[in-house]
Tab-separated table of C-alpha atoms (C1' of nucleotides) in Angstrom:
chain	number	residue	atom	x	y	z
I	16	MET	CA	14.457	-19.221	-33.893
I	17	THR	CA	16.122	-20.524	-36.956
I	18	GLU	CA	18.978	-21.441	-35.485
I	19	ASN	CA	18.178	-23.624	-32.980
I	20	ASP	CA	14.747	-24.566	-35.558
I	21	LYS	CA	17.493	-26.194	-37.894
I	22	GLN	CA	19.419	-27.665	-35.130
I	23	THR	CA	16.015	-29.940	-34.477
I	24	GLU	CA	15.065	-30.210	-37.416
I	25	GLU	CA	18.504	-30.983	-38.444
I	26	LYS	CA	18.756	-33.819	-35.302
I	27	ILE	CA	15.146	-35.206	-35.658
I	28	PHE	CA	16.073	-36.012	-39.347
I	29	GLU	CA	19.651	-37.713	-38.572
I	30	SER	CA	18.503	-39.679	-35.901
I	31	ALA	CA	15.890	-40.221	-38.045
I	32	THR	CA	18.105	-41.546	-40.437
I	33	ASP	CA	19.960	-43.655	-38.194
I	34	VAL	CA	17.086	-45.292	-36.607
I	35	PHE	CA	15.306	-46.353	-40.250
I	36	MET	CA	18.178	-47.223	-41.497
I	37	ALA	CA	19.146	-49.583	-38.119
I	38	LYS	CA	15.786	-51.219	-38.198
I	39	GLY	CA	13.541	-50.921	-41.521
I	40	MET	CA	10.471	-48.385	-41.348
I	41	ASP	CA	8.346	-51.599	-39.570
I	42	GLY	CA	10.935	-52.017	-36.997
I	43	ALA	CA	11.446	-48.225	-36.050
I	44	ARG	CA	9.703	-46.707	-33.278
I	45	MET	CA	9.066	-42.672	-33.024
I	46	GLN	CA	10.186	-42.545	-29.366
I	47	ASP	CA	13.362	-44.350	-30.086
I	48	ILE	CA	14.162	-41.586	-32.766
I	49	ALA	CA	12.725	-38.941	-29.604
I	50	ASP	CA	15.491	-40.641	-27.434
I	51	HIS	CA	18.011	-41.023	-29.550
I	52	ALA	CA	17.887	-37.519	-31.038
I	53	GLY	CA	17.140	-35.909	-26.807
I	54	ILE	CA	14.030	-34.554	-27.835
I	55	ASN	CA	9.946	-34.685	-27.232
I	56	LYS	CA	8.288	-37.005	-29.081
I	57	SER	CA	6.154	-34.186	-30.197
I	58	LEU	CA	8.886	-32.734	-32.085
I	59	LEU	CA	9.355	-35.194	-34.698
I	60	HIS	CA	5.142	-34.391	-35.336
I	61	TYR	CA	5.802	-30.621	-35.574
I	62	TYR	CA	8.582	-30.802	-37.857
I	63	TYR	CA	7.765	-33.831	-39.655
I	64	ARG	CA	3.862	-34.576	-39.882
I	65	THR	CA	3.914	-38.123	-39.333
I	66	LYS	CA	6.065	-41.070	-39.790
I	67	ASP	CA	5.419	-41.818	-43.809
I	68	HIS	CA	6.780	-38.279	-43.725
I	69	LEU	CA	9.475	-38.824	-42.075
I	70	PHE	CA	10.818	-42.035	-43.499
I	71	ASN	CA	10.202	-40.011	-47.019
I	72	ALA	CA	12.481	-37.490	-46.705
I	73	VAL	CA	15.007	-40.116	-45.170
I	74	PHE	CA	14.311	-42.417	-48.154
I	75	GLU	CA	14.820	-39.474	-50.745
I	76	LYS	CA	17.710	-38.327	-49.813
I	77	ILE	CA	19.776	-42.250	-49.554
I	78	ALA	CA	18.204	-43.470	-52.816
I	79	GLY	CA	19.712	-40.315	-53.826
I	80	GLN	CA	23.545	-40.878	-52.799
I	81	MET	CA	23.595	-44.369	-53.987
I	82	PHE	CA	22.926	-43.332	-57.639
I	83	LYS	CA	25.088	-40.650	-57.688
I	84	LYS	CA	27.880	-42.238	-57.279
I	85	PHE	CA	27.548	-44.406	-60.261
I	86	ALA	CA	27.488	-41.140	-62.768
I	87	PRO	CA	31.005	-39.714	-62.280
I	88	VAL	CA	32.679	-42.594	-63.934
I	89	PHE	CA	31.687	-41.937	-67.324
I	90	ASP	CA	33.256	-38.028	-67.423
I	91	GLU	CA	36.357	-39.354	-66.593
I	92	ASN	CA	38.740	-39.816	-69.490
I	93	LEU	CA	39.867	-43.083	-68.475
I	94	THR	CA	40.857	-46.870	-70.094
I	95	LEU	CA	37.603	-49.361	-69.983
I	96	GLU	CA	39.836	-51.073	-67.305
I	97	GLU	CA	40.886	-47.537	-65.798
I	98	LYS	CA	36.961	-47.146	-65.361
I	99	ILE	CA	36.518	-50.301	-63.199
I	100	ARG	CA	39.179	-49.169	-61.387
I	101	PHE	CA	38.709	-46.300	-60.660
I	102	PHE	CA	34.805	-47.457	-59.882
I	103	TYR	CA	35.256	-50.292	-57.546
I	104	ARG	CA	37.541	-47.206	-55.632
I	105	GLU	CA	35.213	-44.693	-55.272
I	106	HIS	CA	32.259	-47.185	-55.008
I	107	ILE	CA	33.490	-49.313	-52.149
I	108	THR	CA	35.015	-46.199	-49.903
I	109	PHE	CA	31.288	-44.488	-50.572
I	110	LEU	CA	29.853	-48.142	-49.088
I	111	GLN	CA	32.558	-48.608	-46.367
I	112	ASN	CA	31.014	-45.374	-45.053
I	113	ASN	CA	27.630	-45.908	-45.686
I	114	PRO	CA	27.456	-49.791	-44.655
I	115	ARG	CA	23.784	-50.690	-44.185
I	116	LEU	CA	22.600	-48.623	-47.272
I	117	PRO	CA	22.576	-50.867	-50.112
I	118	ALA	CA	20.286	-53.155	-47.405
I	119	PHE	CA	18.308	-50.195	-46.230
I	120	LEU	CA	17.572	-49.044	-49.881
I	121	LEU	CA	16.665	-53.049	-51.121
I	122	ASN	CA	14.653	-53.666	-48.013
I	123	GLU	CA	12.595	-50.619	-48.472
I	124	LEU	CA	11.659	-51.041	-52.238
I	125	HIS	CA	10.830	-54.557	-51.572
I	126	ARG	CA	8.224	-53.082	-49.249
I	127	ASN	CA	6.990	-50.607	-50.973
I	128	PRO	CA	7.694	-50.889	-54.543
I	129	ALA	CA	5.959	-48.185	-56.502
I	130	ARG	CA	9.007	-46.150	-55.250
I	131	ILE	CA	10.889	-48.485	-57.433
I	132	LYS	CA	9.538	-46.161	-60.835
I	133	LYS	CA	10.411	-42.812	-59.475
I	134	LEU	CA	14.250	-44.441	-58.469
I	135	ILE	CA	15.187	-45.608	-61.834
I	136	GLN	CA	13.481	-43.323	-63.707
I	137	GLY	CA	17.022	-41.340	-64.160
I	138	ILE	CA	18.537	-44.822	-65.173
I	139	ASP	CA	18.789	-45.595	-69.104
I	140	ILE	CA	20.273	-48.769	-69.505
I	141	ASN	CA	20.195	-47.468	-73.913
I	142	LYS	CA	22.241	-44.042	-72.547
I	143	ILE	CA	24.433	-45.724	-70.654
I	144	TRP	CA	25.285	-48.126	-74.019
I	145	SER	CA	25.449	-44.840	-75.935
I	146	THR	CA	27.996	-43.600	-73.704
I	147	LEU	CA	29.985	-46.615	-73.920
I	148	GLU	CA	30.080	-47.059	-76.970
I	149	ALA	CA	31.672	-43.544	-78.103
I	150	GLN	CA	34.174	-43.624	-75.190
I	151	HIS	CA	34.901	-47.672	-75.781
I	152	LYS	CA	34.581	-48.898	-78.728
I	153	ASP	CA	36.636	-51.387	-79.649
I	154	ASP	CA	37.366	-52.732	-75.885
I	155	LEU	CA	33.809	-53.667	-76.212
I	156	ILE	CA	34.636	-55.644	-79.433
I	157	LYS	CA	37.861	-56.834	-77.589
I	158	TYR	CA	35.605	-58.083	-74.100
I	159	ASN	CA	32.496	-59.621	-76.139
I	160	ILE	CA	30.225	-57.500	-74.328
I	161	THR	CA	26.847	-56.119	-76.416
I	162	ARG	CA	23.733	-55.227	-75.565
I	163	GLU	CA	22.600	-58.796	-75.471
I	164	THR	CA	25.382	-59.632	-72.058
I	165	ILE	CA	25.427	-55.968	-70.660
I	166	PRO	CA	23.107	-56.857	-68.077
I	167	GLN	CA	24.617	-59.943	-66.762
I	168	LEU	CA	28.293	-58.012	-66.676
I	169	MET	CA	26.876	-54.456	-64.917
I	170	THR	CA	24.763	-56.642	-62.086
I	171	SER	CA	28.061	-58.941	-61.831
I	172	ILE	CA	29.980	-55.793	-61.702
I	173	ALA	CA	27.389	-54.129	-58.714
I	174	ALA	CA	27.698	-57.390	-57.465
I	175	MET	CA	31.423	-57.391	-56.474
I	176	SER	CA	30.916	-54.574	-54.361
I	177	VAL	CA	27.826	-54.687	-53.019
I	178	PHE	CA	26.882	-58.069	-51.954
I	179	PRO	CA	29.771	-58.574	-49.043
I	180	PHE	CA	28.025	-55.490	-47.685
I	181	LEU	CA	24.172	-56.636	-48.044
I	182	ALA	CA	25.490	-59.742	-46.988
I	183	LYS	CA	27.748	-59.174	-43.517
I	184	PRO	CA	25.947	-60.337	-41.369
I	185	ILE	CA	26.843	-63.879	-42.412
I	186	ILE	CA	29.966	-62.630	-44.308
I	187	GLY	CA	31.478	-60.729	-41.225
I	188	SER	CA	30.617	-63.352	-38.399
I	189	LEU	CA	32.112	-66.085	-40.286
I	190	MET	CA	34.800	-64.477	-40.841
I	191	GLU	CA	36.052	-63.296	-37.072
I	192	LYS	CA	34.996	-66.677	-36.423
I	193	MET	CA	37.962	-67.727	-38.942
I	194	GLY	CA	40.791	-65.168	-37.743
I	195	TYR	CA	39.762	-62.913	-41.186
I	196	ASP	CA	39.370	-58.894	-40.901
I	197	PHE	CA	36.434	-57.199	-42.155
I	198	ASP	CA	37.451	-54.431	-42.632
I	199	GLU	CA	41.287	-55.641	-44.163
I	200	TYR	CA	38.801	-57.925	-46.695
I	201	ILE	CA	36.846	-54.467	-47.667
I	202	GLU	CA	39.952	-52.284	-48.298
I	203	GLU	CA	41.655	-55.464	-50.241
I	204	ARG	CA	38.577	-55.254	-52.570
I	205	LYS	CA	38.432	-52.580	-53.722
I	206	LYS	CA	41.222	-54.071	-56.027
I	207	TYR	CA	40.520	-57.619	-55.743
I	208	ALA	CA	36.930	-56.318	-57.582
I	209	ALA	CA	38.484	-54.621	-60.233
I	210	ASP	CA	40.866	-57.453	-60.867
I	211	PHE	CA	38.292	-60.236	-61.047
I	212	VAL	CA	36.156	-58.234	-62.754
I	213	ILE	CA	38.393	-57.349	-65.820
I	214	LYS	CA	39.736	-61.277	-66.127
I	215	ALA	CA	36.539	-62.648	-66.385
I	216	MET	CA	35.623	-60.183	-68.977
I	217	LYS	CA	38.212	-61.165	-71.403
I	218	LYS	CA	37.465	-63.984	-73.956
F	14	MET	CA	-7.351	-86.009	-34.937
F	15	THR	CA	-3.881	-86.485	-35.813
F	16	GLU	CA	-4.878	-86.011	-40.321
F	17	ASN	CA	-6.094	-82.953	-39.619
F	18	ASP	CA	-4.130	-81.755	-37.479
F	19	LYS	CA	-1.427	-82.073	-39.195
F	20	GLN	CA	-3.147	-80.036	-42.262
F	21	THR	CA	-3.804	-77.466	-39.816
F	22	GLU	CA	-0.265	-77.273	-38.281
F	23	GLU	CA	1.030	-77.178	-41.569
F	24	LYS	CA	-1.405	-75.204	-43.538
F	25	ILE	CA	0.050	-72.737	-39.870
F	26	PHE	CA	3.381	-73.276	-41.179
F	27	GLU	CA	3.259	-72.848	-45.037
F	28	SER	CA	0.932	-69.976	-44.566
F	29	ALA	CA	3.717	-68.290	-42.005
F	30	THR	CA	6.189	-68.808	-43.878
F	31	ASP	CA	4.947	-66.582	-46.819
F	32	VAL	CA	4.103	-64.744	-44.688
F	33	PHE	CA	7.360	-64.138	-42.731
F	34	MET	CA	9.568	-64.683	-46.156
F	35	ALA	CA	7.046	-61.663	-47.608
F	36	LYS	CA	7.038	-59.248	-44.655
F	37	GLY	CA	9.395	-59.852	-42.475
F	38	MET	CA	8.866	-60.505	-39.034
F	39	ASP	CA	8.608	-56.532	-38.331
F	40	GLY	CA	6.165	-56.813	-40.648
F	41	ALA	CA	3.775	-59.760	-40.644
F	42	ARG	CA	1.047	-60.106	-38.579
F	43	MET	CA	-0.627	-62.727	-37.124
F	44	GLN	CA	-4.337	-61.646	-38.280
F	45	ASP	CA	-2.355	-61.781	-42.081
F	46	ILE	CA	-1.096	-65.274	-41.160
F	47	ALA	CA	-4.574	-66.884	-40.229
F	48	ASP	CA	-6.185	-65.339	-42.560
F	49	HIS	CA	-3.749	-66.557	-45.127
F	50	ALA	CA	-4.321	-70.274	-43.607
F	51	GLY	CA	-8.167	-69.345	-43.425
F	52	ILE	CA	-8.410	-70.209	-40.135
F	53	ASN	CA	-8.866	-68.752	-36.397
F	54	LYS	CA	-5.892	-66.437	-35.434
F	55	SER	CA	-5.923	-68.518	-31.800
F	56	LEU	CA	-5.050	-71.311	-34.149
F	57	LEU	CA	-1.597	-69.928	-34.255
F	58	HIS	CA	-1.075	-70.070	-30.404
F	59	TYR	CA	-2.863	-73.167	-29.723
F	60	TYR	CA	-0.143	-74.371	-32.094
F	61	TYR	CA	2.517	-72.418	-31.768
F	62	ARG	CA	2.516	-70.543	-28.654
F	63	THR	CA	3.781	-67.537	-29.770
F	64	LYS	CA	4.605	-65.035	-32.628
F	65	ASP	CA	8.456	-65.742	-31.723
F	66	HIS	CA	8.054	-69.504	-31.657
F	67	LEU	CA	6.401	-69.531	-34.906
F	68	PHE	CA	9.123	-67.595	-36.591
F	69	ASN	CA	11.793	-69.136	-34.913
F	70	ALA	CA	10.188	-72.340	-37.198
F	71	VAL	CA	10.153	-70.663	-40.307
F	72	PHE	CA	13.454	-69.487	-39.332
F	73	GLU	CA	15.485	-72.830	-38.547
F	74	LYS	CA	13.357	-74.876	-41.480
F	75	ILE	CA	14.632	-71.693	-43.794
F	76	ALA	CA	18.156	-71.370	-42.744
F	77	GLY	CA	18.620	-74.884	-42.910
F	78	GLN	CA	18.169	-75.190	-46.719
F	79	MET	CA	20.100	-72.788	-47.484
F	80	PHE	CA	23.577	-73.731	-46.390
F	81	LYS	CA	22.880	-77.269	-47.421
F	82	LYS	CA	23.085	-76.591	-50.626
F	83	PHE	CA	26.269	-75.980	-50.712
F	84	ALA	CA	27.959	-78.992	-49.383
F	85	PRO	CA	27.011	-81.857	-52.229
F	86	VAL	CA	29.585	-80.045	-54.758
F	87	PHE	CA	32.284	-81.401	-52.513
F	88	ASP	CA	31.073	-84.489	-53.094
F	89	GLU	CA	30.889	-85.103	-56.768
F	90	ASN	CA	33.609	-86.450	-58.066
F	91	LEU	CA	34.354	-83.269	-60.757
F	92	THR	CA	37.502	-80.857	-61.537
F	93	LEU	CA	37.243	-77.639	-59.886
F	94	GLU	CA	35.634	-76.132	-63.046
F	95	GLU	CA	33.425	-78.693	-63.341
F	96	LYS	CA	31.997	-78.017	-59.524
F	97	ILE	CA	31.775	-74.015	-60.151
F	98	ARG	CA	29.863	-74.587	-62.513
F	99	PHE	CA	27.378	-77.762	-60.729
F	100	PHE	CA	28.082	-75.308	-57.841
F	101	TYR	CA	25.407	-72.298	-60.103
F	102	ARG	CA	23.507	-75.213	-61.845
F	103	GLU	CA	22.326	-76.548	-58.396
F	104	HIS	CA	22.240	-72.933	-56.231
F	105	ILE	CA	20.824	-71.086	-58.918
F	106	THR	CA	18.014	-73.074	-59.181
F	107	PHE	CA	17.119	-73.326	-55.810
F	108	LEU	CA	17.365	-69.792	-56.034
F	109	GLN	CA	14.774	-69.905	-58.613
F	110	ASN	CA	12.833	-71.593	-56.585
F	111	ASN	CA	13.004	-70.015	-53.086
F	112	PRO	CA	13.816	-66.136	-54.804
F	113	ARG	CA	13.183	-64.436	-51.469
F	114	LEU	CA	14.995	-66.649	-49.078
F	115	PRO	CA	18.407	-65.038	-49.160
F	116	ALA	CA	16.876	-61.463	-48.627
F	117	PHE	CA	14.782	-63.016	-45.415
F	118	LEU	CA	17.413	-64.951	-44.272
F	119	LEU	CA	20.079	-61.615	-44.179
F	120	ASN	CA	17.419	-59.250	-42.659
F	121	GLU	CA	16.746	-61.503	-39.764
F	122	LEU	CA	20.299	-61.989	-39.316
F	123	HIS	CA	20.762	-57.840	-38.870
F	124	ARG	CA	18.049	-57.862	-36.490
F	125	ASN	CA	18.553	-60.421	-34.402
F	126	PRO	CA	22.763	-61.418	-34.520
F	127	ALA	CA	22.306	-63.607	-32.153
F	128	ARG	CA	21.208	-66.789	-34.565
F	129	ILE	CA	24.365	-66.431	-36.737
F	130	LYS	CA	26.600	-68.047	-34.313
F	131	LYS	CA	24.221	-71.319	-34.526
F	132	LEU	CA	23.861	-70.803	-38.106
F	133	ILE	CA	26.760	-70.828	-38.760
F	134	GLN	CA	28.599	-73.102	-36.664
F	135	GLY	CA	28.833	-75.802	-39.281
F	136	ILE	CA	30.555	-74.193	-41.494
F	137	ASP	CA	34.480	-74.390	-41.044
F	138	ILE	CA	36.083	-71.898	-43.811
F	139	ASN	CA	39.591	-74.703	-42.373
F	140	LYS	CA	37.872	-77.669	-43.202
F	141	ILE	CA	36.702	-76.500	-46.655
F	142	TRP	CA	40.106	-75.009	-47.312
F	143	SER	CA	41.346	-78.980	-46.501
F	144	THR	CA	39.210	-80.318	-48.354
F	145	LEU	CA	40.211	-78.112	-51.480
F	146	GLU	CA	43.735	-78.976	-50.667
F	147	ALA	CA	43.069	-82.623	-51.077
F	148	GLN	CA	40.607	-82.902	-53.971
F	149	HIS	CA	42.506	-79.718	-55.807
F	150	LYS	CA	45.992	-79.214	-55.180
F	151	ASP	CA	47.357	-78.421	-58.423
F	152	ASP	CA	44.553	-76.118	-59.403
F	153	LEU	CA	45.492	-74.228	-56.084
F	154	ILE	CA	47.965	-73.719	-57.401
F	155	LYS	CA	47.386	-73.409	-60.851
F	156	TYR	CA	44.504	-70.282	-59.896
F	157	ASN	CA	46.700	-69.128	-57.669
F	158	ILE	CA	44.318	-69.512	-54.914
F	159	THR	CA	45.466	-69.155	-50.959
F	160	ARG	CA	44.386	-69.091	-47.411
F	161	GLU	CA	44.634	-65.264	-48.109
F	162	THR	CA	42.343	-65.142	-50.795
F	163	ILE	CA	39.833	-67.796	-49.919
F	164	PRO	CA	37.811	-65.227	-48.462
F	165	GLN	CA	37.621	-63.424	-51.669
F	166	LEU	CA	37.301	-65.542	-54.071
F	167	MET	CA	34.477	-67.322	-52.324
F	168	THR	CA	32.520	-64.327	-51.198
F	169	SER	CA	32.367	-63.278	-55.956
F	170	ILE	CA	31.162	-66.292	-55.729
F	171	ALA	CA	28.543	-66.758	-53.860
F	172	ALA	CA	27.874	-62.559	-55.280
F	173	MET	CA	27.910	-63.973	-58.341
F	174	SER	CA	24.606	-66.693	-57.831
F	175	VAL	CA	23.039	-64.470	-55.222
F	176	PHE	CA	23.314	-60.867	-56.232
F	177	PRO	CA	20.432	-60.716	-58.292
F	178	PHE	CA	17.973	-62.194	-55.643
F	179	LEU	CA	18.707	-59.620	-52.915
F	180	ALA	CA	18.906	-56.521	-55.943
F	181	LYS	CA	15.819	-58.041	-57.599
F	182	PRO	CA	13.588	-54.934	-56.464
F	183	ILE	CA	15.845	-52.558	-59.420
F	184	ILE	CA	17.168	-55.545	-60.897
F	185	GLY	CA	13.644	-56.810	-61.965
F	186	SER	CA	12.144	-53.008	-62.742
F	187	LEU	CA	15.591	-51.642	-64.758
F	188	MET	CA	15.108	-54.534	-66.523
F	189	GLU	CA	11.479	-54.929	-67.454
F	190	LYS	CA	11.766	-50.854	-68.251
F	191	MET	CA	14.697	-51.521	-70.684
F	192	GLY	CA	13.081	-54.959	-72.401
F	193	TYR	CA	14.745	-57.561	-70.656
F	194	ASP	CA	13.252	-60.591	-69.279
F	195	PHE	CA	14.505	-60.927	-65.463
F	196	ASP	CA	13.632	-65.228	-65.525
F	197	GLU	CA	15.886	-65.342	-68.536
F	198	TYR	CA	18.405	-63.578	-67.548
F	199	ILE	CA	18.795	-65.696	-64.042
F	200	GLU	CA	18.529	-69.057	-66.322
F	201	GLU	CA	21.144	-67.610	-68.352
F	202	ARG	CA	22.527	-66.579	-65.326
F	203	LYS	CA	23.675	-70.433	-64.430
F	204	LYS	CA	26.095	-70.372	-67.402
F	205	TYR	CA	27.357	-66.853	-67.103
F	206	ALA	CA	28.482	-66.886	-64.033
F	207	ALA	CA	30.066	-70.337	-63.954
F	208	ASP	CA	32.267	-68.496	-67.161
F	209	PHE	CA	32.780	-65.764	-65.531
F	210	VAL	CA	34.434	-66.953	-62.393
F	211	ILE	CA	36.606	-69.058	-64.194
F	212	LYS	CA	38.000	-66.741	-66.092
F	213	ALA	CA	38.493	-64.604	-63.020
F	214	MET	CA	40.351	-67.121	-61.126
F	215	LYS	CA	42.883	-67.577	-64.398
F	216	LYS	CA	46.408	-65.667	-63.511
M	26	DT	C1'	7.634	-4.397	-20.643
M	27	DA	C1'	3.676	-6.012	-22.854
M	28	DT	C1'	2.471	-8.987	-26.856
M	29	DA	C1'	2.455	-11.655	-30.714
M	30	DC	C1'	4.606	-15.678	-32.201
M	31	DT	C1'	7.464	-19.865	-32.264
M	32	DT	C1'	8.957	-24.324	-30.487
M	33	DT	C1'	8.634	-28.086	-26.351
M	34	DT	C1'	6.531	-30.919	-23.328
M	35	DG	C1'	2.946	-34.150	-20.947
M	36	DA	C1'	-0.947	-36.079	-20.769
M	37	DC	C1'	-3.768	-37.907	-23.572
M	38	DC	C1'	-6.546	-40.748	-27.291
M	39	DA	C1'	-7.484	-44.147	-30.902
M	40	DA	C1'	-6.337	-47.606	-32.886
M	41	DT	C1'	-3.578	-51.806	-33.593
M	42	DT	C1'	-1.916	-56.135	-32.404
M	43	DG	C1'	0.099	-60.151	-29.778
M	44	DG	C1'	-1.838	-62.562	-26.869
M	45	DT	C1'	-5.893	-64.886	-22.963
M	46	DT	C1'	-10.335	-67.099	-21.979
M	47	DA	C1'	-14.173	-69.932	-21.722
M	48	DA	C1'	-17.173	-71.603	-24.165
M	49	DA	C1'	-18.946	-74.834	-28.733
M	50	DC	C1'	-17.832	-78.431	-31.826
M	51	DT	C1'	-15.655	-83.178	-33.155
M	52	DT	C1'	-13.247	-86.784	-32.772
M	53	DT	C1'	-11.442	-91.014	-29.794
M	54	DA	C1'	-12.249	-93.743	-26.540
M	55	DT	C1'	-15.117	-97.162	-23.180
L	4	DA	C1'	-24.403	-94.122	-26.355
L	5	DT	C1'	-21.198	-91.097	-22.919
L	6	DA	C1'	-18.198	-89.638	-21.497
L	7	DA	C1'	-13.130	-87.703	-22.149
L	8	DA	C1'	-10.116	-85.197	-24.985
L	9	DG	C1'	-8.669	-82.769	-28.296
L	10	DT	C1'	-9.826	-78.579	-31.867
L	11	DT	C1'	-11.551	-74.649	-33.305
L	12	DT	C1'	-13.745	-70.038	-32.474
L	13	DA	C1'	-15.815	-65.160	-30.886
L	14	DA	C1'	-14.653	-62.561	-28.038
L	15	DC	C1'	-11.990	-60.014	-25.194
L	16	DC	C1'	-7.917	-57.923	-22.859
L	17	DA	C1'	-3.458	-55.255	-22.380
L	18	DA	C1'	-0.025	-53.241	-23.882
L	19	DT	C1'	2.066	-50.651	-27.545
L	20	DT	C1'	2.020	-46.957	-30.577
L	21	DG	C1'	1.307	-43.344	-34.155
L	22	DG	C1'	-0.621	-39.020	-33.841
L	23	DT	C1'	-3.306	-34.769	-31.032
L	24	DC	C1'	-3.522	-30.811	-27.951
L	25	DA	C1'	-3.281	-27.738	-24.759
L	26	DA	C1'	-0.341	-25.638	-22.103
L	27	DA	C1'	4.175	-23.629	-20.353
L	28	DA	C1'	8.835	-22.077	-22.284
L	29	DG	C1'	11.303	-19.226	-25.152
L	30	DT	C1'	11.908	-15.471	-28.495
L	31	DA	C1'	10.765	-11.551	-31.405
L	32	DT	C1'	9.120	-7.003	-32.036
L	33	DA	C1'	6.553	-3.247	-30.145
DNA sequence: TATACTTTTGACCAATTGGTTAAACTTTAT
DNA sequence: ATAAAGTTTAACCAATTGGTCAAAAGTATA
């Protein structure tokens, strides 16, 4: 039945996502995924031929999500500062709901570098630069942003939101030990990161 | 012979470090390590009883290195700004020589959270705070650094130097595609990160 | 109801892999 | 030189694991 079909196939996909996210490709076990979904292991092979296929399906979806979140910033009609604030609000909220996503993605890209090309084919820094120039010509001068410094700036912006999630094993434990609350820290970071970057950009 | 002994044991340790760093505990194979060292697989068990023991030995050494590098900053008799510049020069140079270290460490801590307690037992933010207060009382006021904001500031500082190495699979490929040079970018980051943070800290 | 088709299951298989063992080889000590 | 001790190796073992298969169960169609 198509109804039950979708249910099973979807259940498998969701369980696979959970297990692969938590354990990675190498650490994940097909039996784990089956148990997690409450079904027989053979069903995994019935719907997704192999572990590689299943992992592939999960990775493709996950990878897509990550970068879709960056584009809308440029669609909004906002000042550069407002765009930065907008970005951190959206991006950190997304990471709050998908805290393991960056680590999962980077681990897999390290394990299988062949994926990278396909993943970044949609990203064109020159295009981003053109868009920025068109939308914020004076801000680029005001903030001294050039083609040479844009990698430094963009990685710094990404670092501010992504790093806390990548380093959560350490940061989270350290904060717990010291009486801070990680979730609160993340919530506050939406504003802190924006303020930090905006101040840093000023000449 | 003790001479040859050390050679073999050390060769195993170095090969294990390389393979574990590259593949992680789950992805690493004992046979790989043996091949890498050019010896029989049984020797791994002769010197280090099990894979876990061997991994443990590697992890302990690696983990120790990472945090030893943070302490010397406070020993130097420098202004706060000079300390930040000193830190990034030292820390990024260290990471240039050990680019996989942060990813390795964080992956293992995620896989085995029990390690974390032991690892961070030496770190005491309150102690760091006291040291900062003693050395830079006026700077803390000048830069509006308080017990509440110190996690935000410290994670931001760490993010600036560590993130490029964690995200190297993406950043490196993206830069290659766009005609930037990753190593050059890292070298420049020693100064950029310091400038960035110092500007960001100002009220 | 009978038949064809799809879905699910448990038993099973072959390959991989961490680990063991006994024998061969080296080195050291007497 | 010879025995004792340490080192190295190849062959082997047992457990894990991704994957297969045929039968059973369920569903749609006639």
